[in-house]
Coordinates of C-alpha atoms in Angstrom, one line a residue:
Chain A
M1 CA 126.4 273.8 87.1
N2 CA 124.9 277.3 86.7
L3 CA 127.3 278.3 83.8
K4 CA 124.5 280.2 82.2
R5 CA 123.8 282.2 85.3
E6 CA 127.5 283.0 85.6
R7 CA 127.7 284.3 82.0
L8 CA 124.6 286.4 82.5
Q9 CA 126.0 287.7 85.7
V10 CA 129.3 288.6 84.1
I11 CA 127.5 290.5 81.4
Y12 CA 125.5 292.3 84.0
D13 CA 128.6 293.2 86.0
I14 CA 130.3 294.7 83.0
L15 CA 127.3 296.7 81.9
R16 CA 126.7 297.9 85.5
V17 CA 130.2 299.2 85.7
I18 CA 129.8 301.2 82.5
Q19 CA 126.4 302.5 83.7
E20 CA 127.8 303.6 87.0
K21 CA 130.4 305.6 85.2
N22 CA 127.7 307.6 83.5
G23 CA 128.5 306.5 80.1
R24 CA 132.1 306.3 78.9
I25 CA 134.6 304.2 80.6
K26 CA 138.1 302.9 79.8
P27 CA 138.7 299.2 79.3
T28 CA 141.2 298.9 82.2
H29 CA 138.6 300.3 84.6
I30 CA 136.0 297.7 83.4
L31 CA 138.6 294.9 83.7
Y32 CA 139.4 295.9 87.2
K33 CA 135.8 296.1 88.3
A34 CA 134.6 293.0 86.5
N35 CA 137.2 290.8 88.1
L36 CA 138.1 288.8 85.0
S37 CA 141.2 287.6 83.3
S38 CA 142.3 289.7 80.4
Q39 CA 141.6 287.0 77.9
M40 CA 138.1 286.4 79.3
F41 CA 137.5 290.1 79.4
N42 CA 138.5 290.6 75.8
E43 CA 136.1 287.7 74.8
Y44 CA 133.2 289.3 76.7
L45 CA 134.0 292.7 75.3
T46 CA 134.0 291.5 71.7
D47 CA 130.8 289.6 72.4
L48 CA 129.1 292.6 73.9
I49 CA 130.1 294.8 71.0
T50 CA 128.9 292.2 68.4
K51 CA 125.6 291.8 70.2
E52 CA 125.2 295.6 70.4
F53 CA 125.1 295.9 74.2
I54 CA 128.0 298.5 74.1
V55 CA 129.7 300.7 71.6
E56 CA 133.4 301.4 71.3
H57 CA 134.6 305.0 70.9
Q58 CA 138.1 305.8 69.6
E59 CA 139.4 308.9 71.4
K60 CA 142.7 310.7 71.7
K61 CA 143.5 309.1 75.0
G62 CA 142.5 305.6 73.8
K63 CA 139.3 303.5 73.6
T64 CA 136.2 304.1 75.7
Y65 CA 132.9 302.2 75.9
S66 CA 129.4 303.2 76.5
L67 CA 126.0 301.5 76.8
T68 CA 123.5 301.1 74.0
Q69 CA 119.7 301.1 74.5
K70 CA 119.9 297.3 74.4
G71 CA 122.5 297.4 77.2
F72 CA 120.2 299.6 79.3
D73 CA 117.3 297.2 78.6
Y74 CA 119.4 294.2 79.7
L75 CA 120.2 295.9 83.0
S76 CA 116.6 296.8 83.8
K77 CA 115.3 293.3 82.8
Y78 CA 118.2 291.4 84.4
K79 CA 116.3 290.1 87.4
F80 CA 113.5 288.9 85.1
I81 CA 115.9 287.2 82.8
L82 CA 117.4 285.3 85.7
E83 CA 114.0 284.3 87.0
F84 CA 112.9 283.2 83.6
V85 CA 116.1 281.1 83.1
D86 CA 115.7 279.5 86.5
S87 CA 111.9 278.9 86.1
F88 CA 112.4 277.0 82.8
G89 CA 115.5 275.1 83.9
L90 CA 117.7 276.8 81.4
N91 CA 120.6 277.3 83.7
Y92 CA 121.0 273.6 84.6
E93 CA 123.8 271.7 82.9
E94 CA 124.1 268.0 83.5
E95 CA 127.4 266.5 84.4
R96 CA 128.9 264.5 81.6
Chain S
M1 CA 94.7 256.9 56.6
A2 CA 93.1 255.5 59.7
M3 CA 93.0 257.6 62.9
L4 CA 91.3 256.1 65.8
F5 CA 90.3 257.6 69.1
I6 CA 87.0 257.9 70.9
K7 CA 85.8 261.3 71.9
P8 CA 82.6 261.7 74.0
L9 CA 79.9 263.8 72.3
W10 CA 79.3 265.9 75.4
F11 CA 82.9 266.9 75.5
Q12 CA 82.8 268.3 71.9
G13 CA 83.3 272.1 72.1
F14 CA 85.0 271.8 75.5
D15 CA 88.1 270.2 73.9
I16 CA 88.2 273.1 71.4
A17 CA 88.0 275.7 74.2
L18 CA 90.8 273.9 76.0
E19 CA 93.0 273.9 72.9
I20 CA 92.6 277.7 72.7
I21 CA 93.8 278.0 76.3
F22 CA 96.8 275.7 75.5
A23 CA 97.6 277.8 72.4
V24 CA 97.3 281.1 74.3
I25 CA 99.6 279.9 77.1
T26 CA 102.2 278.4 74.8
I27 CA 102.2 281.6 72.6
A28 CA 102.7 283.7 75.8
V29 CA 105.7 281.7 76.9
S30 CA 107.1 281.8 73.3
I31 CA 106.7 285.6 72.9
I32 CA 108.3 286.4 76.3
A33 CA 111.2 283.9 75.6
F34 CA 111.8 285.5 72.2
K35 CA 111.9 289.0 73.8
L36 CA 114.4 287.7 76.3
Y37 CA 116.4 286.1 73.5
R38 CA 116.7 289.4 71.7
L39 CA 118.2 290.8 74.9
T40 CA 120.5 288.0 75.9
S41 CA 121.2 286.1 72.6
E42 CA 121.2 282.9 74.7
R43 CA 120.8 279.9 72.6
R44 CA 118.8 277.9 75.1
I45 CA 116.2 280.7 75.5
K46 CA 115.8 280.7 71.7
L47 CA 115.3 276.9 71.7
L48 CA 112.6 277.2 74.4
A49 CA 110.9 280.1 72.5
T50 CA 111.0 278.0 69.2
S51 CA 109.7 274.9 70.9
F52 CA 106.7 276.7 72.5
L53 CA 106.0 278.5 69.3
L54 CA 105.8 275.1 67.4
M55 CA 103.5 273.7 70.1
A56 CA 101.3 276.8 70.0
L57 CA 101.1 276.4 66.2
A58 CA 100.1 272.8 66.7
Y59 CA 97.3 273.7 69.0
V60 CA 96.1 276.5 66.6
V61 CA 96.0 273.9 63.7
L62 CA 94.1 271.5 65.9
F63 CA 91.7 274.2 66.9
I64 CA 91.0 275.2 63.3
T65 CA 90.6 271.5 62.3
N66 CA 88.2 270.8 65.1
I67 CA 86.2 273.9 64.6
A68 CA 85.9 273.4 60.9
T69 CA 84.7 269.8 61.5
L70 CA 82.2 270.9 64.1
V71 CA 80.8 273.7 62.0
T72 CA 80.4 271.4 59.0
V73 CA 78.6 268.8 61.0
V74 CA 76.3 271.3 62.8
K75 CA 75.5 273.2 59.7
A76 CA 74.4 270.3 57.5
P77 CA 71.7 268.0 58.9
V78 CA 72.6 265.5 56.1
I79 CA 76.2 265.1 55.1
F80 CA 76.6 264.1 51.5
W81 CA 79.4 261.8 50.3
E82 CA 81.4 264.7 48.7
S83 CA 81.2 266.9 51.8
L84 CA 82.2 263.9 53.9
Q85 CA 85.2 263.3 51.7
K86 CA 86.3 266.9 52.0
L87 CA 85.8 266.8 55.7
I88 CA 88.0 263.7 56.0
I89 CA 90.7 265.3 53.9
L90 CA 90.6 268.5 56.0
N91 CA 90.6 266.5 59.2
N92 CA 93.6 264.3 58.0
V93 CA 95.7 267.3 56.8
G94 CA 94.9 269.2 60.1
V95 CA 95.8 266.2 62.3
Y96 CA 99.0 265.5 60.3
L97 CA 100.1 269.1 60.6
Y98 CA 99.3 269.0 64.4
I99 CA 101.4 265.8 64.8
V100 CA 104.4 267.2 63.0
L101 CA 104.3 270.6 64.7
F102 CA 103.8 269.1 68.2
L103 CA 106.5 266.5 67.8
A104 CA 108.9 269.2 66.4
G105 CA 108.1 271.4 69.5
L106 CA 108.6 268.6 72.0
T107 CA 111.8 267.4 70.3
A108 CA 113.1 271.0 70.5
I109 CA 112.6 271.0 74.3
L110 CA 114.3 267.6 74.5
Y111 CA 117.2 269.0 72.3
M112 CA 117.5 272.0 74.6
T113 CA 117.7 269.8 77.7
L114 CA 120.5 267.8 76.1
N115 CA 122.6 271.0 75.7
V116 CA 124.3 269.9 72.6
Y117 CA 125.5 272.3 69.9
Q118 CA 124.8 270.4 66.7
T119 CA 121.5 270.9 64.9
R120 CA 122.0 267.6 63.2
I121 CA 121.2 265.9 66.5
Y122 CA 117.8 267.6 66.6
W123 CA 117.0 266.2 63.1
L124 CA 118.4 262.8 64.1
L125 CA 115.8 262.8 67.0
L126 CA 112.9 264.1 65.0
L127 CA 113.2 262.5 61.5
P128 CA 113.0 258.8 62.6
L129 CA 109.7 259.6 64.5
L130 CA 108.2 261.3 61.5
I131 CA 109.3 258.6 59.1
A132 CA 107.8 255.9 61.4
L133 CA 104.6 257.9 61.5
V134 CA 104.3 257.8 57.7
F135 CA 104.3 254.0 57.6
I136 CA 102.0 253.3 60.5
L137 CA 98.2 252.9 60.1
N138 CA 97.0 254.5 63.3
K139 CA 99.2 257.6 63.4
L140 CA 97.5 259.3 66.4
F141 CA 98.2 256.2 68.6
L142 CA 101.9 256.1 67.7
F143 CA 102.1 259.9 68.0
Y144 CA 100.9 259.7 71.6
I145 CA 103.4 257.0 72.4
F146 CA 106.2 259.0 70.8
S147 CA 105.3 262.2 72.6
S148 CA 105.0 260.3 75.9
L149 CA 108.5 258.8 75.4
I150 CA 110.0 262.3 74.7
L151 CA 108.2 263.6 77.7
I152 CA 109.8 260.9 79.9
F153 CA 113.2 262.3 79.1
I154 CA 112.1 265.9 79.6
V155 CA 110.5 265.1 82.9
W156 CA 113.7 263.3 84.0
Y157 CA 115.7 266.4 83.1
Y158 CA 113.4 268.7 85.2
F159 CA 113.5 266.2 88.0
K160 CA 117.3 266.4 88.1
C161 CA 117.0 270.1 87.9
F162 CA 114.6 270.1 90.9
R163 CA 116.9 267.8 92.9
V164 CA 119.8 270.1 92.5
N165 CA 117.8 273.3 93.0
R166 CA 114.7 272.9 95.2
H167 CA 113.2 276.3 94.4
T168 CA 109.4 276.7 93.9
S169 CA 109.8 277.4 90.2
N170 CA 111.8 274.2 89.7
T171 CA 109.2 272.2 91.5
I172 CA 106.4 273.8 89.5
I173 CA 108.0 273.2 86.1
F174 CA 108.9 269.6 87.0
V175 CA 105.3 268.9 88.1
A176 CA 103.9 270.7 85.0
F177 CA 105.9 268.5 82.6
F178 CA 104.9 265.5 84.6
F179 CA 101.3 266.3 84.2
L180 CA 101.9 266.9 80.5
F181 CA 103.4 263.4 80.3
L182 CA 100.4 261.9 82.2
G183 CA 98.0 263.7 79.8
R184 CA 99.8 262.2 76.8
V185 CA 99.7 258.7 78.4
H186 CA 95.9 259.1 78.9
F187 CA 95.6 260.0 75.2
I188 CA 97.2 256.6 74.3
F189 CA 94.3 254.9 76.1
S190 CA 91.7 257.2 74.6
I191 CA 91.8 254.7 71.6
N192 CA 89.6 252.3 73.7
N193 CA 87.9 254.5 76.2
A194 CA 86.4 258.0 75.8
L195 CA 87.0 258.9 79.4
F196 CA 90.7 258.9 78.9
Y197 CA 90.4 261.5 76.2
V198 CA 88.6 263.9 78.7
L199 CA 91.1 263.1 81.5
G200 CA 94.0 263.7 79.1
H201 CA 92.7 267.2 78.3
F202 CA 92.2 268.0 82.0
L203 CA 95.7 266.8 82.9
E204 CA 97.2 268.9 80.1
L205 CA 95.1 271.9 81.4
I206 CA 96.8 271.5 84.8
A207 CA 100.2 271.3 83.1
Y208 CA 99.7 274.4 81.1
L209 CA 98.2 276.4 84.0
L210 CA 101.3 275.5 86.1
I211 CA 103.5 276.7 83.2
L212 CA 101.6 279.9 83.1
F213 CA 101.8 280.3 86.9
N214 CA 105.5 279.8 86.7
L215 CA 105.8 282.4 84.1
L216 CA 103.7 284.9 86.1
I217 CA 105.9 284.3 89.2
A218 CA 109.0 285.0 87.2
M219 CA 107.4 288.2 85.8
K220 CA 106.3 289.3 89.2
K221 CA 109.7 288.9 90.7
G222 CA 111.3 290.7 87.8
V223 CA 108.9 293.6 88.0
N224 CA 109.2 293.8 91.8
H225 CA 113.0 294.0 91.5
E226 CA 112.7 296.8 88.9
S227 CA 110.4 298.9 91.0
E228 CA 112.6 298.4 94.1
K229 CA 115.6 299.5 92.1
R230 CA 113.8 302.6 90.9
K231 CA 112.7 303.4 94.5
T232 CA 116.3 303.1 95.7
T233 CA 117.7 305.3 92.9
S234 CA 115.0 308.0 93.5
H235 CA 115.9 308.0 97.2
L236 CA 119.6 308.5 96.4

């Protein structure tokens, strides 16, 4: 149960880590803070880039990531998103 | 096409007002859900937004149909055969559209609760209902039966949701859909008794007010959290 909430929470955690670092952050740092396996982390990262929550920057020392406006909006509306998902039963998944 | 249901004369106008309220509430839920979908890209939020949009459109169509009928009847003291024919056609088209949109909306909620990832299943649920409606004489009667049946499954889903997570919001949404189901059941009996038509509307009003209340609680909690966060950041 609560798979949706977990997913929303993971996205929130990743975005929060980037925000706390005032913009640009290295992937290893996000991986460490988000507490995910590297495979899961890569999936989330790709997903977040595709959905335009974060942008990837190619620098001399390697890749860094920063938040987009959509990413900031997600962080500020996170609590409301959770409340809405809970209120309309969107987080409930029946056992098969 | 024969469509049969009894509507008390004194209630004419009230039902139209209630349909506006239903349309406004369903549009509000749909707009907010679409906004959240743009942020999260969550499929289930999109499905909820679409279903409420379809239901809102259904109520708007019903409102337009009823208001057009009412205006035609009030304006003309004597209705000529031609006007009557036009009125019947308008009424039939309006009610047909309402039935299709409302069933599509309810089926979308049911599809969302099933949590399956094939759009074909949605069409598999909806198309047999629409095909059956084409061949039946009293379409409204069967439509109310179909919508009640779909609502049984939706209510069951929200009941299970409520059993697992006994939060206020889960209770409210479960009760809201239960009232929506009761409203639909009353509409089935409105074929024989006008009182059921009135009761059905009031039960649906309770259902939609509860849905609105649920939405407002979620918004309030979300806003409170945001302002608390701002306060903490400014203190730091």
